[in-house]
CSV table of C-alpha atoms (C1' of nucleotides) in Angstrom, one decimal:
chain,number,residue,atom,x,y,z
D,1,MET,CA,136.1,112.9,113.8
D,2,GLU,CA,137.0,115.9,111.7
D,3,HIS,CA,136.6,113.6,108.7
D,4,ARG,CA,133.0,112.8,109.7
D,5,ILE,CA,132.2,116.5,110.3
D,6,ASP,CA,133.5,117.3,106.9
D,7,GLN,CA,131.4,114.6,105.4
D,8,ILE,CA,128.3,115.7,107.1
D,9,LYS,CA,129.0,119.3,106.0
D,10,LYS,CA,129.1,118.1,102.4
D,11,GLN,CA,125.8,116.2,102.8
D,12,LEU,CA,124.2,119.4,104.2
D,13,HIS,CA,125.6,121.5,101.4
D,14,ALA,CA,124.4,119.0,98.8
D,15,HIS,CA,120.9,119.8,100.0
D,16,SER,CA,121.7,123.5,100.3
D,17,TYR,CA,121.8,123.6,104.1
D,18,LYS,CA,124.6,125.1,106.1
D,19,LEU,CA,126.6,123.7,108.9
D,20,THR,CA,126.1,126.5,111.3
D,21,PRO,CA,127.9,126.7,114.6
D,22,GLN,CA,124.8,125.4,116.4
D,23,ARG,CA,124.5,122.5,114.0
D,24,GLU,CA,128.1,121.7,114.3
D,25,ALA,CA,128.0,121.6,118.1
D,26,THR,CA,125.0,119.3,117.9
D,27,VAL,CA,126.8,117.0,115.5
D,28,ARG,CA,129.9,117.0,117.7
D,29,VAL,CA,127.9,115.8,120.7
D,30,LEU,CA,126.3,113.1,118.6
D,31,LEU,CA,129.8,111.9,117.5
D,32,GLU,CA,131.3,112.1,120.9
D,33,ARG,CA,128.4,110.1,122.4
D,34,GLU,CA,128.0,107.7,119.4
D,35,ALA,CA,127.5,104.7,121.6
D,36,ASP,CA,124.6,106.3,123.6
D,37,HIS,CA,121.0,106.8,122.7
D,38,LEU,CA,120.4,110.3,123.7
D,39,SER,CA,117.1,112.1,123.9
D,40,ALA,CA,116.7,115.6,122.5
D,41,GLU,CA,116.9,117.0,126.0
D,42,ASP,CA,120.1,115.1,126.7
D,43,ILE,CA,121.6,116.4,123.6
D,44,TYR,CA,120.4,119.9,124.4
D,45,LEU,CA,122.1,119.9,127.7
D,46,LEU,CA,125.4,118.6,126.3
D,47,VAL,CA,125.3,121.0,123.4
D,48,LYS,CA,124.8,123.8,125.9
D,49,GLU,CA,128.2,123.1,127.3
D,50,LYS,CA,129.8,124.0,124.0
D,51,ALA,CA,127.3,126.6,122.9
D,52,PRO,CA,125.4,128.0,125.9
D,53,GLU,CA,123.2,130.3,123.9
D,54,ILE,CA,121.6,127.6,121.9
D,55,GLY,CA,117.8,127.0,122.2
D,56,LEU,CA,116.0,123.7,122.6
D,57,ALA,CA,114.0,124.4,119.4
D,58,THR,CA,117.2,124.6,117.4
D,59,VAL,CA,118.3,121.3,118.7
D,60,TYR,CA,115.0,119.8,117.6
D,61,ARG,CA,115.2,121.4,114.2
D,62,THR,CA,118.8,120.2,113.7
D,63,LEU,CA,117.8,116.7,114.7
D,64,GLU,CA,114.9,116.7,112.3
D,65,LEU,CA,117.2,117.9,109.6
D,66,LEU,CA,119.8,115.2,110.3
D,67,SER,CA,117.0,112.6,110.3
D,68,GLU,CA,115.8,113.7,106.9
D,69,LEU,CA,119.3,113.3,105.5
D,70,LYS,CA,119.6,109.9,107.1
D,71,ILE,CA,122.6,111.0,109.0
D,72,ILE,CA,120.9,110.0,112.2
D,73,ASP,CA,118.0,107.7,113.0
D,74,LYS,CA,115.1,108.6,115.4
D,75,ILE,CA,114.2,105.7,117.6
D,76,ASN,CA,111.7,105.0,120.3
D,77,PHE,CA,112.2,102.4,122.9
D,78,GLY,CA,108.8,102.8,124.4
D,79,ASP,CA,109.5,105.3,127.2
D,80,GLY,CA,107.9,108.6,126.1
D,81,VAL,CA,111.0,110.0,124.4
D,82,SER,CA,112.5,109.9,121.0
D,83,ARG,CA,116.2,109.0,120.9
D,84,TYR,CA,118.7,109.7,118.2
D,85,ASP,CA,121.3,107.4,116.9
D,86,LEU,CA,124.1,108.3,114.5
D,87,ARG,CA,124.3,106.0,111.4
D,88,LYS,CA,127.6,104.3,110.9
D,89,GLU,CA,129.6,105.6,108.0
D,90,GLY,CA,128.2,104.2,104.8
D,91,ALA,CA,125.7,102.0,106.7
D,92,GLU,CA,122.9,101.0,104.4
D,93,HIS,CA,120.6,99.8,107.1
D,94,PHE,CA,119.9,100.8,110.6
D,95,HIS,CA,121.6,98.7,113.1
D,96,HIS,CA,119.8,96.5,115.7
D,97,HIS,CA,119.4,96.9,119.4
D,98,LEU,CA,119.3,94.8,122.5
D,99,VAL,CA,117.3,96.4,125.3
D,100,CYS,CA,117.5,94.9,128.7
D,101,ILE,CA,114.1,94.9,130.5
D,102,GLU,CA,115.8,94.7,133.8
D,103,CYS,CA,118.5,97.4,133.8
D,104,GLY,CA,117.4,99.3,130.7
D,105,SER,CA,120.8,99.1,129.1
D,106,VAL,CA,120.9,99.3,125.3
D,107,GLU,CA,123.5,97.4,123.3
D,108,GLU,CA,124.1,97.8,119.6
D,109,ILE,CA,124.5,95.1,117.0
D,110,MET,CA,126.3,96.3,113.9
D,111,ASP,CA,126.1,93.0,112.0
D,112,ASP,CA,123.3,92.8,109.5
D,113,LEU,CA,121.3,89.8,110.7
D,114,LEU,CA,118.4,90.3,108.4
D,115,GLY,CA,119.9,89.6,104.9
D,116,GLU,CA,118.1,86.3,104.6
D,117,VAL,CA,114.9,87.5,106.3
D,118,GLU,CA,114.7,90.5,103.9
D,119,LYS,CA,115.0,88.2,100.9
D,120,VAL,CA,112.0,86.2,102.2
D,121,VAL,CA,110.0,89.3,102.8
D,122,GLU,CA,110.6,90.4,99.2
D,123,SER,CA,109.9,87.1,97.6
D,124,GLU,CA,107.0,85.9,99.8
D,125,TRP,CA,105.2,89.2,100.4
D,126,GLY,CA,106.3,91.2,97.4
D,127,PHE,CA,107.4,94.0,99.7
D,128,GLN,CA,110.4,96.0,98.6
D,129,VAL,CA,112.4,96.6,101.8
D,130,GLN,CA,114.3,99.8,102.1
D,131,ASP,CA,115.1,99.8,105.8
D,132,HIS,CA,114.3,98.0,109.0
D,133,ARG,CA,114.0,98.4,112.8
D,134,LEU,CA,114.8,95.4,114.9
D,135,THR,CA,114.9,95.5,118.7
D,136,PHE,CA,115.2,92.5,121.0
D,137,HIS,CA,113.9,92.8,124.5
D,138,GLY,CA,115.3,90.5,127.2
D,139,LEU,CA,118.0,90.1,129.7
D,140,CYS,CA,121.5,91.3,129.2
D,141,LYS,CA,124.5,89.2,130.4
D,142,ALA,CA,124.9,91.1,133.6
D,143,CYS,CA,121.2,90.8,134.6
D,144,GLN,CA,121.1,87.1,133.8
D,145,LYS,CA,124.0,86.6,136.1
D,146,ALA,CA,122.4,88.7,138.8
D,147,ALA,CA,119.2,86.7,138.5
D,148,VAL,CA,121.0,83.4,138.9
D,149,GLU,CA,122.8,84.6,142.0
D,150,THR,CA,119.6,85.8,143.6
D,151,THR,CA,117.9,82.5,143.1
D,152,SER,CA,120.7,80.3,144.4
Q,1,MET,CA,84.6,86.4,119.0
Q,2,GLU,CA,82.7,85.5,122.1
Q,3,HIS,CA,85.2,82.9,122.7
Q,4,ARG,CA,88.1,85.4,122.8
Q,5,ILE,CA,86.1,87.7,125.0
Q,6,ASP,CA,85.6,84.9,127.4
Q,7,GLN,CA,89.2,84.1,127.3
Q,8,ILE,CA,90.2,87.6,128.0
Q,9,LYS,CA,87.7,87.8,130.8
Q,10,LYS,CA,89.4,84.8,132.4
Q,11,GLN,CA,92.8,86.4,132.0
Q,12,LEU,CA,91.6,89.5,133.8
Q,13,HIS,CA,90.0,87.5,136.6
Q,14,ALA,CA,93.2,85.5,137.0
Q,15,HIS,CA,94.8,88.8,138.0
Q,16,SER,CA,91.7,90.0,139.9
Q,17,TYR,CA,90.6,92.5,137.5
Q,18,LYS,CA,87.0,92.8,136.2
Q,19,LEU,CA,85.7,92.9,132.7
Q,20,THR,CA,83.6,96.0,133.1
Q,21,PRO,CA,81.2,97.2,130.3
Q,22,GLN,CA,83.8,99.8,129.3
Q,23,ARG,CA,86.6,97.3,129.2
Q,24,GLU,CA,84.5,94.9,127.2
Q,25,ALA,CA,83.5,97.6,124.7
Q,26,THR,CA,87.2,98.5,124.3
Q,27,VAL,CA,88.1,94.8,123.8
Q,28,ARG,CA,85.3,94.4,121.2
Q,29,VAL,CA,86.6,97.3,119.2
Q,30,LEU,CA,90.1,95.8,119.3
Q,31,LEU,CA,88.7,92.4,118.1
Q,32,GLU,CA,86.6,94.0,115.4
Q,33,ARG,CA,89.5,96.0,114.0
Q,34,GLU,CA,92.1,93.3,114.6
Q,35,ALA,CA,93.9,94.0,111.3
Q,36,ASP,CA,94.2,97.7,112.0
Q,37,HIS,CA,96.7,99.6,114.2
Q,38,LEU,CA,94.6,102.0,116.0
Q,39,SER,CA,95.7,104.8,118.2
Q,40,ALA,CA,94.2,105.5,121.7
Q,41,GLU,CA,92.2,108.3,120.1
Q,42,ASP,CA,90.9,106.1,117.3
Q,43,ILE,CA,89.9,103.4,119.8
Q,44,TYR,CA,88.2,106.0,122.0
Q,45,LEU,CA,86.1,107.3,119.1
Q,46,LEU,CA,85.0,103.8,118.1
Q,47,VAL,CA,84.3,102.7,121.7
Q,48,LYS,CA,82.2,105.9,122.1
Q,49,GLU,CA,79.8,104.5,119.5
Q,50,LYS,CA,79.1,101.5,121.7
Q,51,ALA,CA,79.4,103.3,125.1
Q,52,PRO,CA,79.0,107.1,124.6
Q,53,GLU,CA,79.6,107.9,128.2
Q,54,ILE,CA,83.1,106.5,128.3
Q,55,GLY,CA,86.1,108.8,129.0
Q,56,LEU,CA,89.4,108.9,127.2
Q,57,ALA,CA,91.2,108.2,130.4
Q,58,THR,CA,89.4,105.0,130.8
Q,59,VAL,CA,90.4,103.9,127.4
Q,60,TYR,CA,94.0,104.7,128.2
Q,61,ARG,CA,93.8,102.8,131.5
Q,62,THR,CA,92.2,99.8,129.8
Q,63,LEU,CA,94.9,99.7,127.1
Q,64,GLU,CA,97.6,99.9,129.7
Q,65,LEU,CA,96.0,97.0,131.6
Q,66,LEU,CA,95.7,94.9,128.5
Q,67,SER,CA,99.3,95.7,127.7
Q,68,GLU,CA,100.5,94.5,131.1
Q,69,LEU,CA,98.6,91.2,130.6
Q,70,LYS,CA,100.2,90.9,127.2
Q,71,ILE,CA,96.8,90.7,125.5
Q,72,ILE,CA,97.7,93.6,123.3
Q,73,ASP,CA,101.1,95.2,122.3
Q,74,LYS,CA,101.8,98.9,122.2
Q,75,ILE,CA,103.7,99.9,119.1
Q,76,ASN,CA,105.1,103.0,117.7
Q,77,PHE,CA,105.7,103.6,114.0
Q,78,GLY,CA,107.4,106.9,114.5
Q,79,ASP,CA,104.5,109.3,114.1
Q,80,GLY,CA,103.9,110.7,117.5
Q,81,VAL,CA,101.2,108.2,118.6
Q,82,SER,CA,101.2,104.9,120.3
Q,83,ARG,CA,99.2,102.2,118.5
Q,84,TYR,CA,97.8,99.0,119.9
Q,85,ASP,CA,97.8,95.6,118.4
Q,86,LEU,CA,96.0,92.5,119.6
Q,87,ARG,CA,98.2,89.5,120.1
Q,88,LYS,CA,97.1,86.5,118.2
Q,89,GLU,CA,95.8,83.7,120.3
Q,90,GLY,CA,98.6,81.8,122.0
Q,91,ALA,CA,101.3,83.8,120.1
Q,92,GLU,CA,104.6,83.7,122.0
Q,93,HIS,CA,106.2,86.6,120.2
Q,94,PHE,CA,105.0,89.8,118.8
Q,95,HIS,CA,104.4,89.7,115.0
Q,96,HIS,CA,106.2,91.7,112.4
Q,97,HIS,CA,105.1,94.7,110.3
Q,98,LEU,CA,105.7,96.0,106.8
Q,99,VAL,CA,105.2,99.7,106.8
Q,100,CYS,CA,104.9,101.4,103.3
Q,101,ILE,CA,106.7,104.7,103.2
Q,102,GLU,CA,104.6,105.8,100.3
Q,103,CYS,CA,101.0,105.1,101.3
Q,104,GLY,CA,101.5,104.4,105.0
Q,105,SER,CA,99.7,101.0,104.9
Q,106,VAL,CA,100.7,98.5,107.5
Q,107,GLU,CA,100.8,94.8,106.7
Q,108,GLU,CA,101.3,92.1,109.3
Q,109,ILE,CA,103.5,89.1,109.1
Q,110,MET,CA,102.5,86.3,111.4
Q,111,ASP,CA,105.3,83.9,110.6
Q,112,ASP,CA,108.2,84.0,113.0
Q,113,LEU,CA,111.1,84.9,110.8
Q,114,LEU,CA,113.5,85.4,113.7
Q,115,GLY,CA,114.1,82.0,115.1
Q,116,GLU,CA,117.5,81.7,113.6
Q,117,VAL,CA,118.5,85.2,114.3
Q,118,GLU,CA,117.5,84.9,118.0
Q,119,LYS,CA,119.7,81.9,118.3
Q,120,VAL,CA,122.6,83.9,117.0
Q,121,VAL,CA,121.9,86.8,119.4
Q,122,GLU,CA,121.8,84.4,122.3
Q,123,SER,CA,124.9,82.5,121.4
Q,124,GLU,CA,127.0,85.4,120.0
Q,125,TRP,CA,126.0,88.2,122.4
Q,126,GLY,CA,124.8,86.2,125.4
Q,127,PHE,CA,121.6,88.1,125.4
Q,128,GLN,CA,118.5,86.2,126.6
Q,129,VAL,CA,115.8,87.2,124.2
Q,130,GLN,CA,112.2,87.5,125.6
Q,131,ASP,CA,110.5,89.4,122.8
Q,132,HIS,CA,111.2,91.4,119.7
Q,133,ARG,CA,110.0,94.2,117.5
Q,134,LEU,CA,110.7,94.0,113.8
Q,135,THR,CA,109.4,96.5,111.3
Q,136,PHE,CA,110.4,96.8,107.7
Q,137,HIS,CA,110.1,100.1,105.9
Q,138,GLY,CA,109.8,100.1,102.1
Q,139,LEU,CA,107.3,100.0,99.3
Q,140,CYS,CA,104.2,97.8,99.3
Q,141,LYS,CA,103.2,95.9,96.2
Q,142,ALA,CA,100.6,98.5,95.1
Q,143,CYS,CA,103.1,101.4,95.5
Q,144,GLN,CA,105.8,99.6,93.6
Q,145,LYS,CA,103.4,99.1,90.7
Q,146,ALA,CA,102.3,102.8,90.8
Q,147,ALA,CA,106.0,103.8,90.8
Q,148,VAL,CA,106.7,101.8,87.7
Q,149,GLU,CA,103.6,103.1,85.9
Q,150,THR,CA,104.6,106.7,86.6
Q,151,THR,CA,108.1,106.2,85.3
Q,152,SER,CA,107.1,104.5,82.0
W,1,DT,C1',118.1,142.7,99.4
W,2,DT,C1',116.5,138.2,100.0
W,3,DT,C1',116.8,133.9,102.2
W,4,DT,C1',118.1,131.0,105.9
W,5,DT,C1',118.6,130.2,110.6
W,6,DT,C1',118.1,131.3,115.3
W,7,DG,C1',116.2,132.1,120.3
W,8,DC,C1',112.4,132.8,122.9
W,9,DA,C1',107.9,132.1,124.4
W,10,DA,C1',103.7,130.2,123.6
W,11,DA,C1',101.0,126.6,121.8
W,12,DA,C1',99.9,122.0,120.7
W,13,DC,C1',100.0,117.3,121.3
W,14,DG,C1',99.4,112.7,123.5
W,15,DT,C1',99.3,110.9,127.8
W,16,DT,C1',98.8,110.6,132.9
W,17,DT,C1',97.0,111.8,137.3
W,18,DG,C1',94.0,113.6,141.3
W,19,DC,C1',89.8,113.3,142.9
W,20,DA,C1',84.9,112.9,143.8
W,21,DG,C1',81.4,109.9,142.8
W,22,DC,C1',79.7,105.4,141.3
W,23,DC,C1',79.0,100.4,141.3
W,24,DC,C1',79.6,96.4,143.1
W,25,DT,C1',79.5,92.9,146.8
A,1,DA,C1',81.6,99.9,154.6
A,2,DG,C1',85.0,98.7,151.3
A,3,DG,C1',87.3,97.9,147.1
A,4,DG,C1',87.8,98.6,142.5
A,5,DC,C1',86.5,101.4,138.6
A,6,DT,C1',84.9,105.6,136.1
A,7,DG,C1',84.5,110.4,134.1
A,8,DC,C1',86.0,114.8,134.2
A,9,DA,C1',89.3,118.3,134.4
A,10,DA,C1',93.7,119.6,135.3
A,11,DA,C1',98.5,118.7,135.0
A,12,DC,C1',102.4,116.9,132.7
A,13,DG,C1',106.4,116.3,129.6
A,14,DT,C1',107.7,116.3,124.9
A,15,DT,C1',107.7,118.4,120.6
A,16,DT,C1',106.3,122.0,117.3
A,17,DT,C1',105.2,126.7,115.9
A,18,DG,C1',105.0,131.9,115.3
A,19,DC,C1',107.6,135.6,115.2
A,20,DA,C1',111.0,139.1,115.2
A,21,DA,C1',115.9,139.5,115.3
A,22,DA,C1',120.4,138.0,113.6
A,23,DA,C1',123.4,135.9,110.2
A,24,DA,C1',124.6,134.6,105.7
A,25,DA,C1',124.4,134.8,100.8
DNA sequence: TTTTTTGCAAAACGTTTGCAGCCCT
DNA sequence: AGGGCTGCAAACGTTTTGCAAAAAA
């Protein structure tokens, strides 16, 4: 944890930004809730517990800054809110998501499933891939089970 | 064109909705600009040329309706607007996109590149895939060329 | 001092909703 | 009459912006 904070601090400094207390509190929330997909409002409320004087605008500005530096990714699952997802250390590409259309749960897939597909896109379409977004919509394990039980 | 309108009319009737003049005008814009990725506002302005009395709310309601019936797909490329994309006739899955980070152009890929990947997701993660969203971000052919020319 | 960052409030933006009126049988 | 559908305006929730104060360099 402290290691990642340090690393992010360096990334900020490299672009002549500072790791202010507000920014650090925001990053800490992101690290603590790494598995979640929090909205700006969610993050704001959690950061407030650590730094009650913080304003929502500062959270937005911090998130924008972290996005620019590719420390986090901004995602949109189709409800009206942007969500923010920490990149894994040294991850070159954004990871994938499984969104359950029944219960709304979001699972992450860290494996890069698109190596082959990207090669095809580059060779067949001449498009130089830099990043990707891949989300599957369907039924998670639990909801498949629930569906079967209801039917039988 | 008329064929697709008829087809959509039938789909609406099957769910006891009507193809009103406003809805038809909206669908026609969508068909005429099939290759584009128009926002609700874009669509509204284009529909206004055919049916000047239409209101923006009606366009939104029509788009929502067409989304429900899976005639169109709502997509989000990360700028703050929803965009709408007509499904190809009989397409089971949503098609993929190549978004150029330089010029903003959006290219469509109709081929289903994810057959294998979906099998992996189903077997390895036990997730029952119903649909997907796949977007690649990178440089389109033209912008790669421009980049090389600037460098040399 | 000069620049960066902050908190607050207001504004802006895309989208949705309430409602009265309209168009159909 | 009754239902669905429409246009308008107002409301809504999220995100951005202006600004003056505070912090850092």
